[in-house]
Short mmCIF file of C-alpha atoms and ligand atoms in Angstrom, two decimals:
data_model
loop_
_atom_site.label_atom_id
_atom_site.label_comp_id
_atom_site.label_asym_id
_atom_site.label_seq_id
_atom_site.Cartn_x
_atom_site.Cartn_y
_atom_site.Cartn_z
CA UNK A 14 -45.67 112.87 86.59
CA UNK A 15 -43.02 112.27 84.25
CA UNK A 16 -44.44 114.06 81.16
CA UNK A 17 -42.20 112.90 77.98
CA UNK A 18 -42.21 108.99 79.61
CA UNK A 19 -46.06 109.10 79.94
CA UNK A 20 -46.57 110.35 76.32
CA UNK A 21 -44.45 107.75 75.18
CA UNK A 22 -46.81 105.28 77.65
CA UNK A 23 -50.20 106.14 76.49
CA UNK A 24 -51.81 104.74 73.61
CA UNK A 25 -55.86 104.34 73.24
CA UNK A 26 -57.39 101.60 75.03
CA UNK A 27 -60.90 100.22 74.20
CA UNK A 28 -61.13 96.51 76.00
CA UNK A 29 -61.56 97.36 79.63
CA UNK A 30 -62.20 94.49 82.85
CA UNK A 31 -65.24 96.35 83.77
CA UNK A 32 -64.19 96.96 86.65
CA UNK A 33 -65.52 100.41 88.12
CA UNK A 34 -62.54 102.78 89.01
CA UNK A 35 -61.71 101.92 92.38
CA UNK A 36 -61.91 104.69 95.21
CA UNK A 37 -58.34 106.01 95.47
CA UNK A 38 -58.32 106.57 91.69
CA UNK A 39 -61.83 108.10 91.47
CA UNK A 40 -60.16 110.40 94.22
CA UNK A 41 -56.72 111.24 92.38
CA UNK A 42 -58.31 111.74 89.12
CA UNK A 43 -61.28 114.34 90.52
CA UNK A 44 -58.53 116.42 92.44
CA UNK A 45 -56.66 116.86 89.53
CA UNK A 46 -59.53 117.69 86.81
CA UNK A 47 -61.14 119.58 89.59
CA UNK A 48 -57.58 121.99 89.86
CA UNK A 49 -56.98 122.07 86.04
CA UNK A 50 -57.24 125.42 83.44
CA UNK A 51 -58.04 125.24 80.40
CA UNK A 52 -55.42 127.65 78.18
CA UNK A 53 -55.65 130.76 76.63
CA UNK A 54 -58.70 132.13 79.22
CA UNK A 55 -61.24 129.66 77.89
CA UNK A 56 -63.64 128.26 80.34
CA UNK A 57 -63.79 124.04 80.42
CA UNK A 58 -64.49 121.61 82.74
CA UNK A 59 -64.22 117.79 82.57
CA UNK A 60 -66.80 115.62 84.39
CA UNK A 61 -65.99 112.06 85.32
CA UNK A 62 -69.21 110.17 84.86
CA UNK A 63 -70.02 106.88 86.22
CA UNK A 64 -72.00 104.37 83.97
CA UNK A 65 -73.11 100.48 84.67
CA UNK A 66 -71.95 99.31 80.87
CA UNK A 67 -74.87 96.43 81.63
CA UNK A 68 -77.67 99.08 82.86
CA UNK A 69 -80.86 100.71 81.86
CA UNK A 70 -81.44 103.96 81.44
CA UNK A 71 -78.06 105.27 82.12
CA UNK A 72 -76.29 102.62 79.17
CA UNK A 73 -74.04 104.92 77.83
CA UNK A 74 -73.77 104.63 73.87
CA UNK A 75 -70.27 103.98 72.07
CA UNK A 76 -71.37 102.10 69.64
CA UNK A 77 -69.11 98.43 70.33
CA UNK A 78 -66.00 100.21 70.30
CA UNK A 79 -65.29 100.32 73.46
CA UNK A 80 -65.86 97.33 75.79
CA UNK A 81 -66.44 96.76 79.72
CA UNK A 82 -65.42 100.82 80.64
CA UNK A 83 -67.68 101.42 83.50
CA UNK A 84 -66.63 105.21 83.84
CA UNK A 85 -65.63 107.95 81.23
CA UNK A 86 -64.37 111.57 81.34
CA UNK A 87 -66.14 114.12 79.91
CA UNK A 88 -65.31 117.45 78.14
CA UNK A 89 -67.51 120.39 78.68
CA UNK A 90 -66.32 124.02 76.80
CA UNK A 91 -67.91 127.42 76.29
CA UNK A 92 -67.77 128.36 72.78
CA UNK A 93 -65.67 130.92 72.30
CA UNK A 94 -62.57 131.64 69.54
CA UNK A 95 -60.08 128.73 70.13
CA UNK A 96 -61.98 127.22 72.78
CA UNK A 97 -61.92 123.76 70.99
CA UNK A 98 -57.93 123.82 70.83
CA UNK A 99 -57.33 125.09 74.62
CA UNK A 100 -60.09 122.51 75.91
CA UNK A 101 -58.49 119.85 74.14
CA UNK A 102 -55.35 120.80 75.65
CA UNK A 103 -57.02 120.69 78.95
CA UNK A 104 -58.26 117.12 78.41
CA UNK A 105 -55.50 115.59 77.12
CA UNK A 106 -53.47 116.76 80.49
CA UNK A 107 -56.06 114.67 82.12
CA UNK A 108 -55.81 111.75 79.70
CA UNK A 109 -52.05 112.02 80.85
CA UNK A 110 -52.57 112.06 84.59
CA UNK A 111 -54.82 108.73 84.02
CA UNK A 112 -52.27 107.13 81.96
CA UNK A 113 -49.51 107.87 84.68
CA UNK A 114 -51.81 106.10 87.09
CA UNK A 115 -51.86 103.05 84.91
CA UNK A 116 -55.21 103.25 83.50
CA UNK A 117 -56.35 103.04 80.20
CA UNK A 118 -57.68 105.79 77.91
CA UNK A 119 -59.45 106.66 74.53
CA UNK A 120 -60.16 109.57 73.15
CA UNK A 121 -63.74 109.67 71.03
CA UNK A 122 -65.24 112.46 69.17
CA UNK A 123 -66.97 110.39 66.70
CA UNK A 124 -67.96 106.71 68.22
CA UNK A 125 -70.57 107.33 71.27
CA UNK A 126 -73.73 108.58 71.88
CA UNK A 127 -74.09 111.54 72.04
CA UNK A 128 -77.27 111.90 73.31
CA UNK A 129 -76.60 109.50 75.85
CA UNK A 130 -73.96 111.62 77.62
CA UNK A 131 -75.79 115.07 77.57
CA UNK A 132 -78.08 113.23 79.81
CA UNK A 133 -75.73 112.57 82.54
CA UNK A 134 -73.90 116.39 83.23
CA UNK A 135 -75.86 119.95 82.78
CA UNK A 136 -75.14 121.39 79.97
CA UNK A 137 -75.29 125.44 79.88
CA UNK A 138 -76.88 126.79 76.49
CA UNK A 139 -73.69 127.63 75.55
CA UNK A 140 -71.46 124.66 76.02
CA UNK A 141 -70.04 122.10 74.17
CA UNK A 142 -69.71 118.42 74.56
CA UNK A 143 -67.47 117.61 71.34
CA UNK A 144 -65.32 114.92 73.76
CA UNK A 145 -65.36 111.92 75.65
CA UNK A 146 -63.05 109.44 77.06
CA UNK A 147 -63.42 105.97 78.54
CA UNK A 148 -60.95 105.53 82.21
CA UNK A 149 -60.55 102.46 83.29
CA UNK A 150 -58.56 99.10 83.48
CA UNK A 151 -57.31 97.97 80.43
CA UNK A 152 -58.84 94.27 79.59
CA UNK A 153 -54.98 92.24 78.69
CA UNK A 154 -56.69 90.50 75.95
CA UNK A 155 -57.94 92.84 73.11
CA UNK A 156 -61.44 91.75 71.40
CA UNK A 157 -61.95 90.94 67.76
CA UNK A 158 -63.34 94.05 66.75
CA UNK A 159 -60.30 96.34 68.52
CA UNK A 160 -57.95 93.73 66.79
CA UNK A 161 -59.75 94.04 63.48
CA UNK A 162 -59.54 97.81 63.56
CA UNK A 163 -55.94 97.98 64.32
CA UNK A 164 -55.56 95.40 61.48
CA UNK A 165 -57.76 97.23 58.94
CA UNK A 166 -56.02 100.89 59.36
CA UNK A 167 -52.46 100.26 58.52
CA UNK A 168 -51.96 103.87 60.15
CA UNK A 169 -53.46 102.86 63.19
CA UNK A 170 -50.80 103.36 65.44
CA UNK A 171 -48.37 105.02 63.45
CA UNK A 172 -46.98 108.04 62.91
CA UNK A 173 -45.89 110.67 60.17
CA UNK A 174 -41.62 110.88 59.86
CA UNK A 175 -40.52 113.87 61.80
CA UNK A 176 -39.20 115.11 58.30
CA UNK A 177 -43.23 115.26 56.76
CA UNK A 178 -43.90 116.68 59.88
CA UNK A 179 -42.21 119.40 60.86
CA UNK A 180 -40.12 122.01 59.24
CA UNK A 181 -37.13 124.64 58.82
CA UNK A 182 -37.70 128.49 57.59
CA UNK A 183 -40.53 127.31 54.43
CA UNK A 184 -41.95 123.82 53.78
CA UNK A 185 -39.32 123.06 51.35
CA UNK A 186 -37.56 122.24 53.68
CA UNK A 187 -38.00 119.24 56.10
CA UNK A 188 -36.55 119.07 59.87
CA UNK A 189 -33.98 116.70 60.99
CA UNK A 190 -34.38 115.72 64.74
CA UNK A 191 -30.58 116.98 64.65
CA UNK A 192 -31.48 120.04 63.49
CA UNK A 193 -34.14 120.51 66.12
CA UNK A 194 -31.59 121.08 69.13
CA UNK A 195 -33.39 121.28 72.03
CA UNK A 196 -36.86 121.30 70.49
CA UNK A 197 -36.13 117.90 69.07
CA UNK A 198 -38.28 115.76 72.13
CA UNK A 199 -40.62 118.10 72.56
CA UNK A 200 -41.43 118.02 68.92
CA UNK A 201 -41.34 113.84 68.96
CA UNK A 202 -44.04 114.33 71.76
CA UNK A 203 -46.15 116.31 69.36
CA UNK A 204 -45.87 113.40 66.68
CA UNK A 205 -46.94 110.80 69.21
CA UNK A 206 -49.89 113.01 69.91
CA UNK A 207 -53.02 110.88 69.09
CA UNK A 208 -55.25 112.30 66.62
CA UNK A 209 -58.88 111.71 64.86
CA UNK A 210 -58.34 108.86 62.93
CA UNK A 211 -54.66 109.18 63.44
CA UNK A 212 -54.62 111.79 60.63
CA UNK A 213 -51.75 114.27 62.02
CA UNK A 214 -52.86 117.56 60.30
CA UNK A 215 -50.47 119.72 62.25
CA UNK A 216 -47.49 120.76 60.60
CA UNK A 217 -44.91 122.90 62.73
CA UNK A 218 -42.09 125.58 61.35
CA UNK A 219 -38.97 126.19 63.03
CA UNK A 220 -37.79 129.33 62.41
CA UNK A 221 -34.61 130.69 64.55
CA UNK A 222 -36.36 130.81 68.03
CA UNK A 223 -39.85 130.24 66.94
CA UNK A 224 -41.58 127.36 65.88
CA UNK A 225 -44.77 128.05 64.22
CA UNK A 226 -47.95 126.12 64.11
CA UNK A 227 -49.89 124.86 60.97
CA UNK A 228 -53.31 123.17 60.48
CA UNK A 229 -54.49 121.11 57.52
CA UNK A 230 -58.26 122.41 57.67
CA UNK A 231 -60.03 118.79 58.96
CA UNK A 232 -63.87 118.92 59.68
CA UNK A 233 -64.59 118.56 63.02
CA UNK A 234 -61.44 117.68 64.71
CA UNK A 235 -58.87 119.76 63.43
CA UNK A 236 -58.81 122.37 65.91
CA UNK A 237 -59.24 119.80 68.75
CA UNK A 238 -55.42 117.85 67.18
CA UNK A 239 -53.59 120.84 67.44
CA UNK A 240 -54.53 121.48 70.98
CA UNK A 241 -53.65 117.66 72.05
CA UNK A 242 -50.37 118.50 70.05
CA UNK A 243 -50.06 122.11 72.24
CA UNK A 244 -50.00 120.36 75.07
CA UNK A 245 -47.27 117.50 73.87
CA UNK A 246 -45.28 120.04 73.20
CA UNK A 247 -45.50 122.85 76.09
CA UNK A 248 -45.94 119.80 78.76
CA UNK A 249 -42.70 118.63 77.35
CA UNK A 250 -40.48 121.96 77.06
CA UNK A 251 -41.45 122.70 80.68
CA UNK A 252 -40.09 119.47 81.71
CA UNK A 253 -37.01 119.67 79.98
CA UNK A 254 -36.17 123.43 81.53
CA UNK A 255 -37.13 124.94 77.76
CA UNK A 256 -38.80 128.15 78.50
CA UNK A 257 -41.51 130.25 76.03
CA UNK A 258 -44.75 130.59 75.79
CA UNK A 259 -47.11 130.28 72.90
CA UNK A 260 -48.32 133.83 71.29
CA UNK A 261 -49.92 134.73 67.76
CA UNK A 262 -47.16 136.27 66.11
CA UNK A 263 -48.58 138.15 63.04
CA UNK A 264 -50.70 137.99 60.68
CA UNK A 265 -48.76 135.35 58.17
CA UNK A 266 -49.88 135.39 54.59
CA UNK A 267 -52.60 133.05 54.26
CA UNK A 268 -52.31 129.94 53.00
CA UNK A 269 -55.87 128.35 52.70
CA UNK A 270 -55.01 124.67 52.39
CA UNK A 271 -52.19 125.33 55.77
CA UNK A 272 -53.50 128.01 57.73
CA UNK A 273 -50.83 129.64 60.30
CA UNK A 274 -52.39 129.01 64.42
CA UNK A 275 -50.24 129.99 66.87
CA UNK A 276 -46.35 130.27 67.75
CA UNK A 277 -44.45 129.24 70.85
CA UNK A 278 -41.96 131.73 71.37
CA UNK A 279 -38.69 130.53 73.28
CA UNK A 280 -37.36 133.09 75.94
CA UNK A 281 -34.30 135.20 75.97
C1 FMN B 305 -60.15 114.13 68.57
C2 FMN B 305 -60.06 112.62 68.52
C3 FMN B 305 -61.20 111.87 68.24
C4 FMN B 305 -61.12 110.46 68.23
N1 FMN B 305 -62.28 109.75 68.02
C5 FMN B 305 -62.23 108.40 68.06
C6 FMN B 305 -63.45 107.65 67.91
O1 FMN B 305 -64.52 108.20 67.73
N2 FMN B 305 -63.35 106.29 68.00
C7 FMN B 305 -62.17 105.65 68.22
O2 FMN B 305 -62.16 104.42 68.31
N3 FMN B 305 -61.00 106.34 68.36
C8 FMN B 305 -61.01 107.69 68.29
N4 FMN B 305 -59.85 108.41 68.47
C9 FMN B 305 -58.57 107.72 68.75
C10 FMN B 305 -57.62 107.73 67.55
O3 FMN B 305 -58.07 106.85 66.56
C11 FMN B 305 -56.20 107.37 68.04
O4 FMN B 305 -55.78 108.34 68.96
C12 FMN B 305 -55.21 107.30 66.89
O5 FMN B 305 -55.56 106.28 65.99
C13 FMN B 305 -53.78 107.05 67.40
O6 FMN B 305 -53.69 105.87 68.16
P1 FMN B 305 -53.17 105.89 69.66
O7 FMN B 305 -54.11 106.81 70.45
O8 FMN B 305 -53.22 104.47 70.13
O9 FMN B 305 -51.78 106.47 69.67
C14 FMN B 305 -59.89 109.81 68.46
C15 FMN B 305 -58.74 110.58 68.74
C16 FMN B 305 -58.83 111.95 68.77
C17 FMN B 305 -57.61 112.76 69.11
#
């Protein structure tokens, strides 16, 4: 897969042909989520759940906003310290892999039942299921209501300036894409990154061979952005021969309404 050309692919989908997934992609998709590790030691899965959008009992909610998507992914985590951000890492790697086979994606934390999914994978008492995402084929003619949407949030489907976004030594002092050197495409990966509600509450500080990660505390999803934005940004340095890892560096002072996360850490 062709990481920083599939980013740059995906966007959220929620008209679908209702077509169920046909066999070979059922197949691709469950060997990959089947081989896949969560980051940072935390234990996820993701189920890929089948569901007649016409049937009774097993109607799966989502409340209208998404349309004829016969079969969704679902993400399952332990709860554990940063197991929100590593899971969501996980599942956006698999929101990838679906989008490089040409199907159609959406992440929602907020718009479905529930209810409705817990009753279709076994929960342990001490997992999650924060996540979902339709997988299907993408209907060409968008409803009304995704129309409207789009219309209505002017953000929808855009994005922050790399300059609000990201930053050099202190956040006086916004990044230029030149100024980036090699981290420059990784970091436009992390500002495509989809978010909740598109909000973008990562913030990211260069700083000689570090780059530092920031949060805007966000109920609910905040944790869950920054891993999507992890993984737009590791997936993308591996493909383009940039080596580090990510590490907590130190304890940086706090800063309640940015708090410090993580840093990736370029080699030697
Ligand atoms: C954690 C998370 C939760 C989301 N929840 C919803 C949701 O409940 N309903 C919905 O329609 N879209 C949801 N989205 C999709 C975002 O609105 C979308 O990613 C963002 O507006 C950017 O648009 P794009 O994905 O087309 O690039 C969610 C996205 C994320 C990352």
């Amino acid at each position: 897969m062709q990481i920083i050309e599939t980013i740059q692919k995906r966007r959220s989908v929620r008209t679908y042909t209702g077509e169920p997934l046909r066999e070979e992609h059922l197949i691709s998709i469950r060997q990959y989520i089947d081989q896949l590790q969560a980051p940072f030691g935390v234990k996820t899965r993701i189920e890929l759940i089948h569901a007649n959008p016409e049937a009774e009992p097993i109607k799966l909610g989502t409340y209208g906003w998404v349309k004829g998507a016969c079969d969704y992914l679902v993400l399952i985590y332990e709860e554990a310290p940063f197991a929100e951000t590593a899971a969501a890492y996980m599942f956006e790697e698999a929101v990838l892999f679906c989008t490089d086979l040409g199907l159609g994606t959406c992440w929602l934390g907020g718009s479905f039942s529930r209810g409705d999914f817990k009753k279709q994978v076994r929960l342990e008492a001490n997992e999650k299921l924060r996540i979902v995402s339709p997988v299907g084929y993408p209907a060409d003619a968008k409803r009304f209501l995704e129309k409207y949407i789009v219309r209505a949030d002017k953000n929808h489907n855009s994005r922050k300036s790399f300059g609000e976004l990201f930053f050099e030594k202190d956040f006086d002092h916004p990044l230029t894409a030149a100024q980036a050197g090699v981290f420059a495409q990784p970091l436009e990966m992390v500002r495509l990154a989809p978010s909740a509600n598109n909000k973008q509450e990562w913030r990211v500080l260069l700083e000689e061979q570090a780059l530092h990660f920031y949060k805007k505390p966000y109920p609910l999803f905040d944790s869950i952005d920054l891993g999507i934005a992890l993984c737009h940004f590791e997936l993308s340095c591996r493909e383009l021969g940039v080596g580090g890892q990510y590490e907590i560096l130190r304890e940086f002072p706090e800063n309640e309404s940015l708090p410090y996360v993580i840093s990736w850490v370029q080699d030697e």
